[in-house]
PDB file of C-alpha atoms and ligand atoms in Angstrom:
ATOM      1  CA  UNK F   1     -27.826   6.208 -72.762  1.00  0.00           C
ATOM      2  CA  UNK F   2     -24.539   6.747 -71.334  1.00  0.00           C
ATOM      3  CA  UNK F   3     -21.509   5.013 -72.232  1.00  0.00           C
ATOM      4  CA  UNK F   4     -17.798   4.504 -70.457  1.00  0.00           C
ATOM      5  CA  UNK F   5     -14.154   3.982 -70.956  1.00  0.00           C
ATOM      6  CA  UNK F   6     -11.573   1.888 -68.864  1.00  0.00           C
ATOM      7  CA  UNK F   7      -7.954   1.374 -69.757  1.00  0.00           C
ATOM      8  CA  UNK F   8      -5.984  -0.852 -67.850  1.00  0.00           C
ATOM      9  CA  UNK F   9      -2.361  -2.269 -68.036  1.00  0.00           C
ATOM     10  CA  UNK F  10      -0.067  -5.139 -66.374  1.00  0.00           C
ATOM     11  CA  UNK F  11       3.216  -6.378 -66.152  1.00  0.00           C
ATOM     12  CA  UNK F  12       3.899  -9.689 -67.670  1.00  0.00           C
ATOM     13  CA  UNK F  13       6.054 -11.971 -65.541  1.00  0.00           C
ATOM     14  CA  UNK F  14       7.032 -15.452 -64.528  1.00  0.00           C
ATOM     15  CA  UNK F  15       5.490 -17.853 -62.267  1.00  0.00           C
ATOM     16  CA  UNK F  16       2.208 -15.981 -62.289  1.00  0.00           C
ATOM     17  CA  UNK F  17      -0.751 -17.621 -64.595  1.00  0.00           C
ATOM     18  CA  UNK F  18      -2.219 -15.449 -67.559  1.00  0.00           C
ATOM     19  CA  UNK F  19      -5.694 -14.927 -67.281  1.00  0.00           C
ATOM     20  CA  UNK F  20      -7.749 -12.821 -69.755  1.00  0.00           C
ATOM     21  CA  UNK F  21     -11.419 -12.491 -69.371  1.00  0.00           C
ATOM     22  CA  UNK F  22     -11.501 -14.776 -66.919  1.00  0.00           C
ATOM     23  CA  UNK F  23     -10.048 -17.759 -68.903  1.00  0.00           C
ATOM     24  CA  UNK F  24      -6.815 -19.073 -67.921  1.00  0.00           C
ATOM     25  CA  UNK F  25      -4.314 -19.328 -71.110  1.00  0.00           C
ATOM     26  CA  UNK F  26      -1.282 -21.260 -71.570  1.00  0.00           C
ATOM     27  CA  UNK F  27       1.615 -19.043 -71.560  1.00  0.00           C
ATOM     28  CA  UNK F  28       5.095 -18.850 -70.190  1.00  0.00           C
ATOM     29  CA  UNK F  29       4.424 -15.574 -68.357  1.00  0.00           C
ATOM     30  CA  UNK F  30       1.238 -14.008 -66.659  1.00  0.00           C
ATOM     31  CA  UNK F  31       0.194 -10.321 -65.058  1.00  0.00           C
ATOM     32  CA  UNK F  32       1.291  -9.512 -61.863  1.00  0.00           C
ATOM     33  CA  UNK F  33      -1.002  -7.032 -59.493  1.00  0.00           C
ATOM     34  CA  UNK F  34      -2.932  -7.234 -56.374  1.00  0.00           C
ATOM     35  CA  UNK F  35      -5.775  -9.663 -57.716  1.00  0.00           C
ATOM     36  CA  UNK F  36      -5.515 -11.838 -60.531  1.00  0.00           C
ATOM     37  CA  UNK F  37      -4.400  -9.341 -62.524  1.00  0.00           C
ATOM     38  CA  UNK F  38      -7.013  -9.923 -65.555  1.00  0.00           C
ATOM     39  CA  UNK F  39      -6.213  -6.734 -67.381  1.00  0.00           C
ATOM     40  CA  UNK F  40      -9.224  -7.171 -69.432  1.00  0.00           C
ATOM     41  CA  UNK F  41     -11.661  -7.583 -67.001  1.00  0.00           C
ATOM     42  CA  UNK F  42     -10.082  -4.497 -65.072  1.00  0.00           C
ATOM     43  CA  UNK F  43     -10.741  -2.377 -68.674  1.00  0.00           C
ATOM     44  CA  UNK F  44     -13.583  -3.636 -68.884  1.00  0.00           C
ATOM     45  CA  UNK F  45     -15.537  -3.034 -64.952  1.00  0.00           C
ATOM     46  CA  UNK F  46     -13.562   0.583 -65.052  1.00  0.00           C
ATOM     47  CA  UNK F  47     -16.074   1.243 -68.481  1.00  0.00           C
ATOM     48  CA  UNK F  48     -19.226   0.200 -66.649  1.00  0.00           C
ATOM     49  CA  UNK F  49     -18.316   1.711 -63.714  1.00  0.00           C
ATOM     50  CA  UNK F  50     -17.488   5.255 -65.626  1.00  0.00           C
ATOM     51  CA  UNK F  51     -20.728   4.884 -67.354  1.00  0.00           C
ATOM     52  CA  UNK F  52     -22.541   4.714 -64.505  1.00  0.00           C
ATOM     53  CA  UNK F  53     -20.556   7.553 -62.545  1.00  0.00           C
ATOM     54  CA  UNK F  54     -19.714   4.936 -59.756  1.00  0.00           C
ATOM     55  CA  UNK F  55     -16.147   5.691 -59.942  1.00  0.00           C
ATOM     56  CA  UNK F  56     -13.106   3.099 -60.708  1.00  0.00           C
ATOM     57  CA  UNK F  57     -12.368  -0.080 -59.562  1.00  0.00           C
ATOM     58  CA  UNK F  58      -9.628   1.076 -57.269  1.00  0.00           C
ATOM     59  CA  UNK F  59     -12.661   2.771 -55.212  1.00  0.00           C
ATOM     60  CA  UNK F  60     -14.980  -0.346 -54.942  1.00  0.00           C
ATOM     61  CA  UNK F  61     -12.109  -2.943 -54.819  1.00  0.00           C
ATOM     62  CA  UNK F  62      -9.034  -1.137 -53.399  1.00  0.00           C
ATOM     63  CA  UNK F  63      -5.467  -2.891 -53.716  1.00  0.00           C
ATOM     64  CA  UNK F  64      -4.415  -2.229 -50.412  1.00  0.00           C
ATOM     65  CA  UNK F  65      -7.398  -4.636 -49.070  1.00  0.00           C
ATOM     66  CA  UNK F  66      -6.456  -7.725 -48.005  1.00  0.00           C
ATOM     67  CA  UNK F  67      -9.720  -9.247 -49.199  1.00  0.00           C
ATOM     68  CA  UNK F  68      -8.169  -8.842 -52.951  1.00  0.00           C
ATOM     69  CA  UNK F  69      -5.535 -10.647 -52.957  1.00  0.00           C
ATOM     70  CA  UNK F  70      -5.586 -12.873 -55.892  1.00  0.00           C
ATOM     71  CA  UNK F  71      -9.138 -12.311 -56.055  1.00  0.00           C
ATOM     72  CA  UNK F  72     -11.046 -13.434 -58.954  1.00  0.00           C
ATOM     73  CA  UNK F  73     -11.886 -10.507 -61.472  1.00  0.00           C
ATOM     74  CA  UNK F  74     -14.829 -12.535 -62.581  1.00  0.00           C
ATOM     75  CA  UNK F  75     -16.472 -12.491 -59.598  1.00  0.00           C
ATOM     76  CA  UNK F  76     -15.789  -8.679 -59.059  1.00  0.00           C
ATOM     77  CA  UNK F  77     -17.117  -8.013 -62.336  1.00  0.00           C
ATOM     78  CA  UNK F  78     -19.981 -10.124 -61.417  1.00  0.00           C
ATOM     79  CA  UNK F  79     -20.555  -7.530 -58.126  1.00  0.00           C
ATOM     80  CA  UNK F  80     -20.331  -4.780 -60.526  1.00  0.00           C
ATOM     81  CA  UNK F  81     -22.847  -6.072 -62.817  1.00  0.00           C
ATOM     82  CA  UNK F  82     -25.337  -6.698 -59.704  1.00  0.00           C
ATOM     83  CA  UNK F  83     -24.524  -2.718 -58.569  1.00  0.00           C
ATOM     84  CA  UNK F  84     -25.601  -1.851 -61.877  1.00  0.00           C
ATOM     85  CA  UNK F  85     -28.630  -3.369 -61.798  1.00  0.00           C
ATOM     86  CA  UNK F  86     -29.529  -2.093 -58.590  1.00  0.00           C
ATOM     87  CA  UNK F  87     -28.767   1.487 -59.739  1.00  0.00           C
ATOM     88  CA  UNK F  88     -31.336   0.560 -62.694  1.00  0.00           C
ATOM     89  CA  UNK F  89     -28.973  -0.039 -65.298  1.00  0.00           C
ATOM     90  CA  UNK F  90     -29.029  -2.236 -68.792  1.00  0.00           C
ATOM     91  CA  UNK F  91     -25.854  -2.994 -70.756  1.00  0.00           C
ATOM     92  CA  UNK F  92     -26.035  -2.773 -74.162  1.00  0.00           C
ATOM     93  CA  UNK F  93     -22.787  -3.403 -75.270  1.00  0.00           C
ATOM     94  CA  UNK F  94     -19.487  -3.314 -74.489  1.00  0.00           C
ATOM     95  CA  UNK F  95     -16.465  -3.091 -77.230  1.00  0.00           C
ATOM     96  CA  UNK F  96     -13.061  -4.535 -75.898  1.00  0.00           C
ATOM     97  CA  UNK F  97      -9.321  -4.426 -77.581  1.00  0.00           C
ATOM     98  CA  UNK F  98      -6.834  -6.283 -75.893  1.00  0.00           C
ATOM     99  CA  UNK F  99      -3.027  -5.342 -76.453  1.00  0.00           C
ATOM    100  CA  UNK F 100      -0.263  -8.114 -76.478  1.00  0.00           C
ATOM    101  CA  UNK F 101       2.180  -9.216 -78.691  1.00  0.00           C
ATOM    102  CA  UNK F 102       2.037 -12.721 -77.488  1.00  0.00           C
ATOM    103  CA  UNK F 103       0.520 -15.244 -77.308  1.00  0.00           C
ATOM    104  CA  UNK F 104      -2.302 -14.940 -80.432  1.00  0.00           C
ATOM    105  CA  UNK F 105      -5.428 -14.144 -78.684  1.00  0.00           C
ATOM    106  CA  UNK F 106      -7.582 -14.521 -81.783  1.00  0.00           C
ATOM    107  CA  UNK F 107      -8.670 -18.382 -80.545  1.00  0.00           C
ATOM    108  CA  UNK F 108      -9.121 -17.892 -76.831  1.00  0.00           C
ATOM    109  CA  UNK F 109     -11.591 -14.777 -77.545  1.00  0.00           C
ATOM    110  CA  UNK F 110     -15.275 -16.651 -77.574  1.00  0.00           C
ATOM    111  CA  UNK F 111     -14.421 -18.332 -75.023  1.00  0.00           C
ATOM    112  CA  UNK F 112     -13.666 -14.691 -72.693  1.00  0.00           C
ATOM    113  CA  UNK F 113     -16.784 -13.332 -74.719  1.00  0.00           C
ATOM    114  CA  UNK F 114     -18.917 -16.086 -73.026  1.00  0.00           C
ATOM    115  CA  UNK F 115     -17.449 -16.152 -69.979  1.00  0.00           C
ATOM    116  CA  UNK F 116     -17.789 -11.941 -69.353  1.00  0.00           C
ATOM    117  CA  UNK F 117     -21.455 -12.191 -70.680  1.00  0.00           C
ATOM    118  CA  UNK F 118     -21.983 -15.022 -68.147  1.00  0.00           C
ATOM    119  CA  UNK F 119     -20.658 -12.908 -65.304  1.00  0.00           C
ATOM    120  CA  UNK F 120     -23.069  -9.927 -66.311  1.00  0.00           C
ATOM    121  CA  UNK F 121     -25.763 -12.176 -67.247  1.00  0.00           C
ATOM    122  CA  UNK F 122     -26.230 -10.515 -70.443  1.00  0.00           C
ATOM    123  CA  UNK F 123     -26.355 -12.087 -74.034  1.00  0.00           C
ATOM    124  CA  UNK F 124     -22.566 -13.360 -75.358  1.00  0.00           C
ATOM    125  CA  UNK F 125     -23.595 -10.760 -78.593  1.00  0.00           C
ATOM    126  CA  UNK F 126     -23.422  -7.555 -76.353  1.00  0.00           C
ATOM    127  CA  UNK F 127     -19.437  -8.609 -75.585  1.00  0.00           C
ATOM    128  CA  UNK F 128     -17.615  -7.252 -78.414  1.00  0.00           C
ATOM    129  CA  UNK F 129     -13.473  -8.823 -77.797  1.00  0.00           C
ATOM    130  CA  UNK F 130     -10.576  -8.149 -79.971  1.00  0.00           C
ATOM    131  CA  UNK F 131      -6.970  -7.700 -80.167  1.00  0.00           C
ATOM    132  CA  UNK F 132      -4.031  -6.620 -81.466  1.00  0.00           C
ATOM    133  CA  UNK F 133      -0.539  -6.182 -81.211  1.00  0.00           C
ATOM    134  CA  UNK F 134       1.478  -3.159 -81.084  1.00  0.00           C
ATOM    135  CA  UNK F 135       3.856  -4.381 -84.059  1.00  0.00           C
ATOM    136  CA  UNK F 136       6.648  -4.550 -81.486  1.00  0.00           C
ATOM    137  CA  UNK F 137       6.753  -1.152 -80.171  1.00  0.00           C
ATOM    138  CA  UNK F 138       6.541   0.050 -76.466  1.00  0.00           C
ATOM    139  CA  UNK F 139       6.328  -2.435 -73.553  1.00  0.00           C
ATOM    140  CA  UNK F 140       3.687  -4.101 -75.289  1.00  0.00           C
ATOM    141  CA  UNK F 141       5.807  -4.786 -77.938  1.00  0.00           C
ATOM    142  CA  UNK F 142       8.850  -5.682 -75.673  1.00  0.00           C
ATOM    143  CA  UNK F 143       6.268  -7.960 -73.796  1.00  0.00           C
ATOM    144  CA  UNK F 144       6.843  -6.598 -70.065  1.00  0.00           C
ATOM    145  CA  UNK F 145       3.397  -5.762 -70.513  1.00  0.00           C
ATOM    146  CA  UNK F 146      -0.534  -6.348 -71.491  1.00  0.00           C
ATOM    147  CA  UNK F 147      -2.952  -3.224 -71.662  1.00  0.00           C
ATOM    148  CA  UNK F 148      -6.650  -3.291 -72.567  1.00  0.00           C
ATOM    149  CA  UNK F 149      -9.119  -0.679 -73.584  1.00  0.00           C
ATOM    150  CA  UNK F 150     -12.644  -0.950 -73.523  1.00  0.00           C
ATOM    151  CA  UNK F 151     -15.598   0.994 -73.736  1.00  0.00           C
ATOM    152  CA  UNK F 152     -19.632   0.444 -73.170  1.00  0.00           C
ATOM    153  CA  UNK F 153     -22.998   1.595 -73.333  1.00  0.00           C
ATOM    154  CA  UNK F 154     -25.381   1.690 -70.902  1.00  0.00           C
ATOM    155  CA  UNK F 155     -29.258   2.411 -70.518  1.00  0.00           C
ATOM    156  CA  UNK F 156     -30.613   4.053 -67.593  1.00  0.00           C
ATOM    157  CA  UNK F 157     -34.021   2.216 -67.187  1.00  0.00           C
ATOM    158  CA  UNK F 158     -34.748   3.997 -63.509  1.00  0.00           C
ATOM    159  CA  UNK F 159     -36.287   6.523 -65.335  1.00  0.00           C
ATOM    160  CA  UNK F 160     -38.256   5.240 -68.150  1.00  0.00           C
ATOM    161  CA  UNK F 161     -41.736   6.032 -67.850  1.00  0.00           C
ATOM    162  CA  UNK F 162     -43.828   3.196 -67.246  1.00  0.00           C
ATOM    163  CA  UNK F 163     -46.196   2.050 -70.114  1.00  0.00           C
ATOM    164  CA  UNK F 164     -48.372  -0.546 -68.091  1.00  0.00           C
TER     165      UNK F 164
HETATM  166 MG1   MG G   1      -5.777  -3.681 -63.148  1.00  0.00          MG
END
């Protein structure tokens, strides 16, 4: 077993949509960055990645590549999920807190649940979401900003002896 952390964080601003886990919410601002800016889904591929010693995101996906503009986090998390299983790796379950004083997250969250587990092609119960506030404090609080935390657990099945 070997398990990961990512922490990731994004500026909140106009004209830009929100998008958390792949889901587009309604919102008067959204994250600005490179991509789509899906701070969750960047926590989130920075734990896998960590837990497989693959690096960061920055390394696979760089932000000075063209090729990421705007691009879809969902389908880079999908590409990690696929170099995972190629280096002979199993999720078993990733935990996920998502920072923002507004808007309330709590009713959008099965929704992102099913649509991560979808990209990794892993059950919805292995994609553990929540969220919180930072009652008001910091830039979370002041709402120039979204971070996310997340952590996982991975099994190495290259090595398992086989039983057949
Ligand atoms: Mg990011």
């Amino acid at each position: 077993m070997t398990v990961g952390i990512g922490f990731d964080v994004h500026c909140l601003v106009e004209d830009r949509p929100l998008i958390l886990g792949g889901i587009s919410l309604p919102f008067e601002k959204g994250l600005l960055g490179h991509s789509d800016a899906d701070v969750l889904t960047h926590a989130i591929m920075d734990a896998l990645l960590g837990a497989a010693g693959l690096g960061d995101i920055g390394a696979h996906f760089p932000d000075t590549d063209p090729a990421y503009r705007d691009a879809d986090s969902i389908a880079l998390l999908e590409a990690v999920g696929q170099l995972l299983k190629e280096k002979h790796y199993e999720l078993v379950h990733i935990d996920a807190t998502i920072c923002a004083e507004r808007p309330k997250l709590a009713p959008h969250l099965p929704a992102m649940r099913e649509r991560l587990a979808t990209a990794l092609a892993c059950p919805v119960a292995q994609v553990h979401l929540k969220a919180t506030t930072t009652e008001g404090l910091g830039f979370v609080g002041r709402e120039e900003g979204l971070a996310a935390l997340a952590v996982c657990e991975l099994r190495d099945v290259g090595c398992r002896p086989s039983l057949l």
